[in-house]
Amino acid sequence: MTTVDRVVGAGIDRIDGPAKVRGTAPYAYEHDPGEPIAHVALVQSTVNRGRITQLDPTRAEAMAGVLAVLTPANAPRLSGDLASDLPVLQSLDVHYQGQVVAVVVAETSEVAKAAVGEVSVEYAAEPPDVRLAVDRPDLYAPEKIMAGYETDSVIGDVDGALAAAAVTVDATYETPTQHNNPIEMHTSMARWDGDQLTMWDANQGPHNIVNDLVAGFALDGGHQVRIISPYVGGAFGSKAFTHPNQMVAAMAARVVGRTVVLELTRQQMFSLVGHRTPTIQRVRLGADPEGRLSAISHEVVEHTSRVNEFAEQTATPTRVLYAAPNRRTTHRLARLDVPPPTIMRAPGETPGMFALESAMDELAHELGIDPVELRIRNEPTEDPERHIPWSSRSLVQCLRTGAERFGWAGRDLRPGVRTDGRWLVGTGVAAATYPARRRKADCRISVAGTPAGPARYVVEIDGSDIGTGAWTALTQIAADALGVGMGDVELRIGDSRLPFAGGAGGSTGLASWGSAIVLTARELRRRLEDEYGGQVPPDGVTVDGGVPGPSPHAQERSMHSFGAHFVEVRVDADTGEVRVPRATSVYAAGTIVNAKTARSQFLGGFCMGLSMALHEESVQDEVHGHYANHDLAEYHVATNADIGEIDIAWLDEDDPYVNELGLKGIGEIGITGAAAAVANGYWHATCKRIRDLPITPDKYFR
Amino acid sequence: MREFRYAAATDPAAAVALLAGEPSGAFLGGGTNLVDLMKLGVATPDVLVDVRTLTSREVTDAADGGLRIGAGVPNADLAADRRVRERYPVLAQALLAAASGQLRNRATTAGNLLQRTRCGYFTDVTRPCNKRSPGSGCGALRGLHRNHAVLGQTLDGPGTCVATQPSDMAVAMVALDAVVQVLGPDGARSIPIGELHRLPGDDASRDTTLRHGELVTAVDLPPMDMPSRYRKVRDRASFAFALVSVAAALRVEDGVVADVRLALGGVAHKPWRAAVAEGALRGRPATEESFAAAADAELAAATPLPGNGYKVPLARNVVVRTLLELTGGLA
Ligand SMILES: Cc1cc2nc3c(=O)[nH]c(=O)nc-3n(C[C@H](O)[C@H](O)[C@H](O)COP(=O)(O)OP(=O)(O)OC[C@H]3O[C@@H](n4cnc5c(N)ncnc54)[C@H](O)[C@@H]3O)c2cc1C
Ligand code: SF4
């Protein structure tokens, strides 16, 4: 074995970059199954709640090129164990608008789409109940919220402390429904060979999809399903779980007996693959005149659907960010006639940090204290709710480093006093945080006995690269762990036939898959050393290994990454147009595996937060019940022109507790707090506090 | 998407003759709007008569010192034309503030003028819309209308429609008093651009006064010697339709408004020529106060909806600011 320098940490170009740029990396739609593909199109409910009273497919069935029309009357029966919106075409009941009520399979996508218009459906419908409000009598406390957190946390006497506090803030913040909008639309190409299902699919983890297909089609086990997903064009959570598209594709392929493909349209993404719940969040803070918090209260109202319970963990960042003896966080849900919500980049932290970090800014103003200083004064020495030490925590250093890089010193605290021509100019700050977790992952590493030349190591794990750079980062990790060059490592990911791994989600990918690779590589090297004298035997060696689950220290140490955003915000005094010409974000997230792809993740996270602050909102029509701006012309995301100079930095942070690599995961932290930083800068520029995102020009005229 | 026929003609007259016999046919320019609407099932022509390269793709000098813009001139070429940039900056700026580079390469002058509203109920065949399906109602009136009209809407009856005309280019052309040249089954005619687009009145389905089968062949710009500019306010820095836009030209002599042209976009079913404001300005001192008073006079007729009242103060501010910039009073 040759020894090479460590590649973990280096800014290595993506190993899949050339293939992607040349268009040779096959995405799900581009796979060639070697036979003519049949195309699937969807008939969707135009009402939010009710029952189908009549469904007539005969005109569509009669069209040339139509192979089948599946309806609740003739669709294959799925097993009863499926949850949420997965029992597609199993009943005449409608629970949300956009629900699949019939499926057309045809020779071409054009014929399939044309036939959709020929399926006539009538409903007995009730008016949509879609409006979230804090005074709804039907709000309820879910048993648990997402990621296994407690629904509420109550410590001390919050109301008493608020009543006694010298300075208080009591404000309500709102974030709108948002849709994930990855570039690649959800695509599933399905084919049955007997009782064996193969699916080329866009998802965040093939193993996540297998179980639902096994359950739905009453198969014997995971060996009967193979999900192949080597390249995925973005997801942001919308491809984490099985959605109706995979069930429909499998069903349609079974009915027509050949390979079918279903690619959702952009409009269909707005109802079939989830969204981020809107939130209404009341935050109350109490502090002494020096700014030390005596009480924090964060009460969240959000929605879920009739068919699933998705309780976004919105107030959970408030459980870790600041010290205060009296604390309360609560989550209440309204069950509405909406499509099932799901995870969207940093679920919980993203909306929650907007509220908390806006409230901290308001408190800083009430106190006349610099908002960076206010945060530093409330730095907790241990996890303030679990009362255990941090595995590592560098929020204060992030704030200080960011302030210095940005040029925060000497900032005038007063809002609405700086102009540059017709621009009102301000600056804002907010913290960022995200939990560091590790999940179970298996791994197999094989090395073949090669007579001449260096050995090649095949590293197999069902990890997933949704555009993040995992192909490259995992290869780096494997190379270091094996003590070889990256060129000697052949990585295989994105296939449910590979050893088990959880999906790309919760920023757990590298922590889990990387740790599995490190431990398996160690075992391989030990065996080569102990059993073969450091030489690869002629028959080669294969080692199976992995990590069983969370870090063994997860109960004794509170594990989170932290960061700080600083932004300059300019608002046109006449029009309310907002620009963010420059920003600095500093993160502390343990080991950084690839300086180049990590920067892209931090940058992309921040940009998505900026986009949330200024643009993103899915507007639900309360009369017709649909998302009225369901395409990219009307659902605005930030364009290149909206992004100014962004300075990204990270601190060296050594965390021996989180996992084998000391890394905390970086896919999500960048978005957390970013919207608050922009909103705080907007207030500093204009004196106007916009508490309901997004901050579009109309709100300037309130 | 339904099946349709595609037809190419040899010259404009043949194209007009072809379409005259096809009551549900349509001319095809760059297709950047029409083909989208076909994919959505909103436009369902039986036949497309391709005129993209049939009408002139040249900008030529007119005898009166103005310019003649062929109907097939791509938006990108028009924006780049030196004469347009020098003499009609308002037009070049409006074009460049629209869509994206790719779209501007493809889109034609006629197609841009005749692009249809971006109202989300119009583009969704499962929703009521008097423009797409007369008599079905207006979904936007009680729905999402943050970016809809504040002037000249029809607020009740079968013609109810609160949509806006989305073209930036058209707003500039209205301020420039352009004239649209048309060839129809009954011959050629000229339409002052202010009379091309119409208010919904009692029939929201008709965007313009063109008759079926009339082909736009050119747009004439009369000579222009006033400084002019276009200012577009949108939800993000690029690639979004106007919330409000202003096309303005102004000549000030001895501190007094000698001549002024003002048109607003994003506020009505047609590019809105601010004739009231223009009248209030001529002969008045070129000051912020007169600009504001003129804008207020124009916008006094506004009937904003619950969700778009911001457009009134926004339009006022943009008018004032743009006129001030034209006086050199504000960089
Ligand atoms: C994503 C996106 C963003 C956009 N943003 C903007 C924007 O910010 N501002 C803006 O102004 N525009 C914007 N546009 C619209 C764009 O400007 C128009 O789509 C384009 O100008 C239409 O030109 P075209 O030649 O492609 O027209 P087509 O789509 O070919 O035709 C449009 C209409 O004109 C008719 N037509 C075409 N030629 C003739 C003719 N010679 N005589 C008679 N009728 C004719 C057609 O029948 C059709 O009804 C955007 C478009 C898209 C897709
Ligand atoms: S505003 Fe006009 S285009 Fe929009 S729904 Fe109403 S009638 Fe249709």
XYZ file of N, CA and C in Angstrom, chain A residues 378-481:
312
model
N -25.507 36.026 25.860
C -26.433 34.940 26.190
C -25.926 33.574 25.758
N -24.625 33.505 25.564
C -24.006 32.235 25.180
C -24.124 31.243 26.335
N -24.731 30.106 26.124
C -24.868 29.130 27.205
C -23.599 28.281 27.358
N -23.263 27.944 28.590
C -22.059 27.131 28.804
C -22.347 25.652 28.583
N -23.604 25.287 28.600
C -23.991 23.900 28.326
C -25.318 23.950 27.575
N -25.776 22.792 27.098
C -27.088 22.753 26.434
C -28.131 23.227 27.435
N -28.828 24.342 27.140
C -29.666 24.958 28.175
C -30.922 24.169 28.518
N -31.285 23.183 27.747
C -32.476 22.401 28.115
C -32.118 20.984 28.536
N -31.079 20.425 27.903
C -30.710 19.051 28.275
C -29.681 19.032 29.406
N -29.099 20.184 29.668
C -28.095 20.293 30.738
C -26.970 19.283 30.588
N -26.449 19.175 29.378
C -25.262 18.364 29.118
C -24.285 19.246 28.349
N -22.984 18.922 28.392
C -22.012 19.777 27.688
C -22.155 19.670 26.175
N -21.627 20.647 25.501
C -21.562 20.610 24.043
C -20.453 19.662 23.605
N -20.660 19.025 22.478
C -19.530 18.260 21.911
C -18.483 19.250 21.415
N -18.951 20.361 20.895
C -18.125 21.521 20.565
C -19.115 22.601 20.174
N -18.771 23.838 20.425
C -19.691 24.932 20.072
C -18.855 26.186 19.866
N -18.949 26.770 18.689
C -18.099 27.916 18.355
C -18.927 29.092 17.849
N -20.134 29.241 18.396
C -20.982 30.346 17.921
C -20.317 31.704 18.153
N -19.761 31.883 19.340
C -19.170 33.192 19.653
C -18.019 33.497 18.687
N -17.200 32.489 18.425
C -16.084 32.700 17.483
C -16.606 33.015 16.085
N -17.697 32.352 15.695
C -18.287 32.649 14.376
C -18.751 34.101 14.337
N -19.410 34.537 15.394
C -19.905 35.917 15.439
C -18.740 36.896 15.379
N -17.691 36.619 16.163
C -16.559 37.553 16.206
C -15.818 37.566 14.867
N -15.575 36.385 14.333
C -14.843 36.317 13.061
C -15.662 36.973 11.953
N -16.967 36.680 11.949
C -17.829 37.254 10.920
C -17.867 38.769 11.025
N -17.979 39.272 12.257
C -18.040 40.724 12.466
C -16.774 41.379 11.921
N -15.651 40.720 12.142
C -14.394 41.301 11.684
C -14.291 41.263 10.161
N -14.629 40.123 9.579
C -14.538 40.019 8.108
C -15.491 40.992 7.419
N -16.650 41.170 8.027
C -17.682 42.004 7.408
C -17.424 43.491 7.627
N -16.699 43.804 8.700
C -16.509 45.217 9.040
C -17.691 45.742 9.838
N -18.070 44.994 10.867
C -19.249 45.329 11.668
C -18.933 46.408 12.703
N -17.667 46.466 13.114
C -17.301 47.358 14.223
C -17.711 48.789 13.910
N -18.184 49.493 14.914
C -18.552 50.892 14.743
C -19.902 51.084 14.088
N -20.650 50.008 13.932
C -21.969 50.108 13.299
C -22.885 51.000 14.134
N -23.572 51.887 13.458
C -24.564 52.745 14.106
C -25.809 51.917 14.385
N -26.225 51.870 15.645
C -27.367 51.021 15.998
C -28.689 51.548 15.445
N -28.738 52.836 15.140
C -30.030 53.434 14.798
C -30.539 52.941 13.442
N -31.827 52.628 13.341
C -32.386 52.208 12.059
C -32.789 53.407 11.208
N -32.762 53.214 9.913
C -33.352 54.196 9.000
C -32.604 55.502 8.909
N -31.296 55.507 9.087
C -30.568 56.779 9.045
C -29.466 56.835 7.993
N -29.282 55.758 7.219
C -28.200 55.765 6.224
C -28.779 55.740 4.814
N -28.292 56.593 3.964
C -28.729 56.554 2.571
C -27.523 56.647 1.658
N -27.732 56.126 0.463
C -26.723 56.249 -0.589
C -27.534 56.557 -1.841
N -27.611 57.815 -2.205
C -28.547 58.207 -3.258
C -29.956 57.888 -2.788
N -30.712 57.153 -3.585
C -32.067 56.789 -3.186
C -32.120 55.462 -2.437
N -30.974 54.874 -2.155
C -30.967 53.611 -1.409
C -30.955 53.885 0.091
N -31.795 53.168 0.817
C -31.710 53.132 2.272
C -30.807 51.952 2.608
N -29.830 52.176 3.459
C -28.808 51.154 3.671
C -28.803 50.701 5.123
N -28.707 49.387 5.310
C -28.625 48.852 6.665
C -27.825 47.575 6.685
N -27.527 47.111 7.891
C -26.816 45.840 8.023
C -27.539 44.998 9.053
N -27.421 43.700 8.888
C -28.107 42.792 9.810
C -27.244 41.588 10.126
N -27.527 40.991 11.273
C -26.792 39.813 11.703
C -27.794 38.781 12.202
N -27.432 37.524 12.099
C -28.206 36.460 12.732
C -27.308 35.242 12.876
N -27.647 34.429 13.854
C -26.901 33.194 14.065
C -27.482 32.084 13.194
N -26.715 31.011 13.075
C -27.164 29.808 12.361
C -26.885 28.615 13.258
N -27.739 27.618 13.185
C -27.429 26.386 13.909
C -28.156 25.213 13.283
N -27.566 24.047 13.425
C -28.198 22.821 12.926
C -27.627 21.629 13.705
N -28.460 20.649 14.011
C -27.972 19.503 14.779
C -26.998 18.644 13.973
N -26.069 18.023 14.683
C -25.145 17.062 14.067
C -25.572 15.662 14.492
N -25.911 14.868 13.504
C -26.404 13.525 13.819
C -25.646 12.492 13.002
N -25.746 11.254 13.430
C -25.211 10.164 12.621
C -26.258 9.060 12.606
N -26.366 8.395 11.462
C -27.357 7.324 11.346
C -26.685 6.027 10.962
N -27.434 4.969 11.125
C -26.916 3.648 10.741
C -26.530 3.631 9.265
N -25.398 3.011 8.973
C -25.002 2.820 7.577
C -24.096 1.604 7.488
N -24.301 0.786 6.477
C -23.442 -0.367 6.211
C -22.524 -0.029 5.050
N -21.451 -0.780 4.938
C -20.489 -0.512 3.873
C -19.753 -1.804 3.541
N -19.377 -1.924 2.286
C -18.551 -3.067 1.880
C -17.371 -2.520 1.089
N -16.187 -2.983 1.439
C -15.012 -2.585 0.663
C -14.305 -3.850 0.200
N -14.032 -3.909 -1.091
C -13.341 -5.064 -1.660
C -12.075 -4.590 -2.335
N -11.080 -5.405 -2.208
C -9.866 -5.128 -2.964
C -9.503 -6.410 -3.692
N -9.283 -6.279 -5.000
C -8.968 -7.454 -5.802
C -7.465 -7.669 -5.795
N -7.100 -8.901 -5.854
C -5.673 -9.207 -5.913
C -5.166 -8.962 -7.317
N -4.483 -7.867 -7.527
C -3.996 -7.563 -8.873
C -2.528 -7.949 -8.959
N -2.173 -8.700 -9.989
C -0.779 -9.146 -10.106
C 0.189 -7.971 -10.221
N -0.166 -6.989 -11.014
C 0.755 -5.868 -11.186
C 0.015 -4.568 -10.944
N 0.730 -3.556 -10.602
C 0.120 -2.236 -10.427
C -0.528 -2.116 -9.070
N -0.994 -0.901 -8.742
C -1.585 -0.661 -7.426
C -2.944 -1.348 -7.318
N -3.320 -1.701 -6.099
C -4.610 -2.343 -5.871
C -5.736 -1.342 -6.081
N -6.889 -1.882 -6.531
C -8.081 -1.034 -6.667
C -9.073 -1.417 -5.591
N -9.616 -0.406 -4.962
C -10.546 -0.630 -3.864
C -11.955 -0.243 -4.304
N -12.856 -1.191 -4.195
C -14.238 -0.895 -4.547
C -15.008 -0.650 -3.255
N -15.540 0.554 -3.131
C -16.247 0.954 -1.914
C -17.736 1.026 -2.241
N -18.521 0.212 -1.559
C -19.942 0.133 -1.888
C -20.796 0.541 -0.689
N -21.679 1.492 -0.930
C -22.584 1.954 0.125
C -23.731 2.677 -0.565
N -24.947 2.478 -0.062
C -26.089 3.095 -0.737
C -26.260 4.551 -0.316
N -25.186 5.290 -0.377
C -25.289 6.733 -0.162
C -25.878 7.384 -1.390
N -25.996 8.692 -1.339
C -26.739 9.368 -2.399
C -26.121 10.738 -2.635
N -25.926 11.071 -3.890
C -25.416 12.407 -4.225
C -26.524 13.149 -4.958
N -27.154 14.083 -4.252
C -28.264 14.818 -4.863
C -27.782 16.128 -5.452
N -26.494 16.157 -5.749
C -25.906 17.367 -6.300
C -24.968 18.037 -5.310
N -24.792 17.395 -4.152
C -24.038 18.004 -3.057
C -22.536 17.863 -3.217
N -22.107 16.823 -3.936
C -20.678 16.528 -4.016
C -20.301 15.265 -3.265
N -21.302 14.482 -2.863
C -21.015 13.268 -2.082
C -20.136 12.284 -2.835
N -20.306 12.183 -4.161
C -19.435 11.293 -4.940
C -17.963 11.591 -4.633
N -17.657 12.872 -4.629
C -16.270 13.285 -4.450
C -15.836 13.166 -2.996
N -16.659 13.689 -2.096
C -16.278 13.713 -0.682
C -16.109 12.289 -0.144
N -16.988 11.374 -0.536
C -16.874 9.996 -0.046
C -15.628 9.327 -0.612
N -15.299 9.655 -1.841
C -14.074 9.090 -2.421
C -12.850 9.606 -1.670
N -12.871 10.890 -1.319
C -11.769 11.439 -0.524
C -11.648 10.711 0.816
N -12.789 10.546 1.474
C -12.787 9.894 2.791
C -12.240 8.470 2.660
N -12.708 7.772 1.626
C -12.263 6.388 1.435
C -10.768 6.345 1.150
N -10.298 7.264 0.330
C -8.881 7.259 -0.027
C -8.019 7.447 1.210
N -8.389 8.416 2.032
C -7.622 8.647 3.258
C -7.687 7.445 4.182
N -8.904 6.912 4.325
C -9.073 5.812 5.279
C -8.309 4.576 4.820
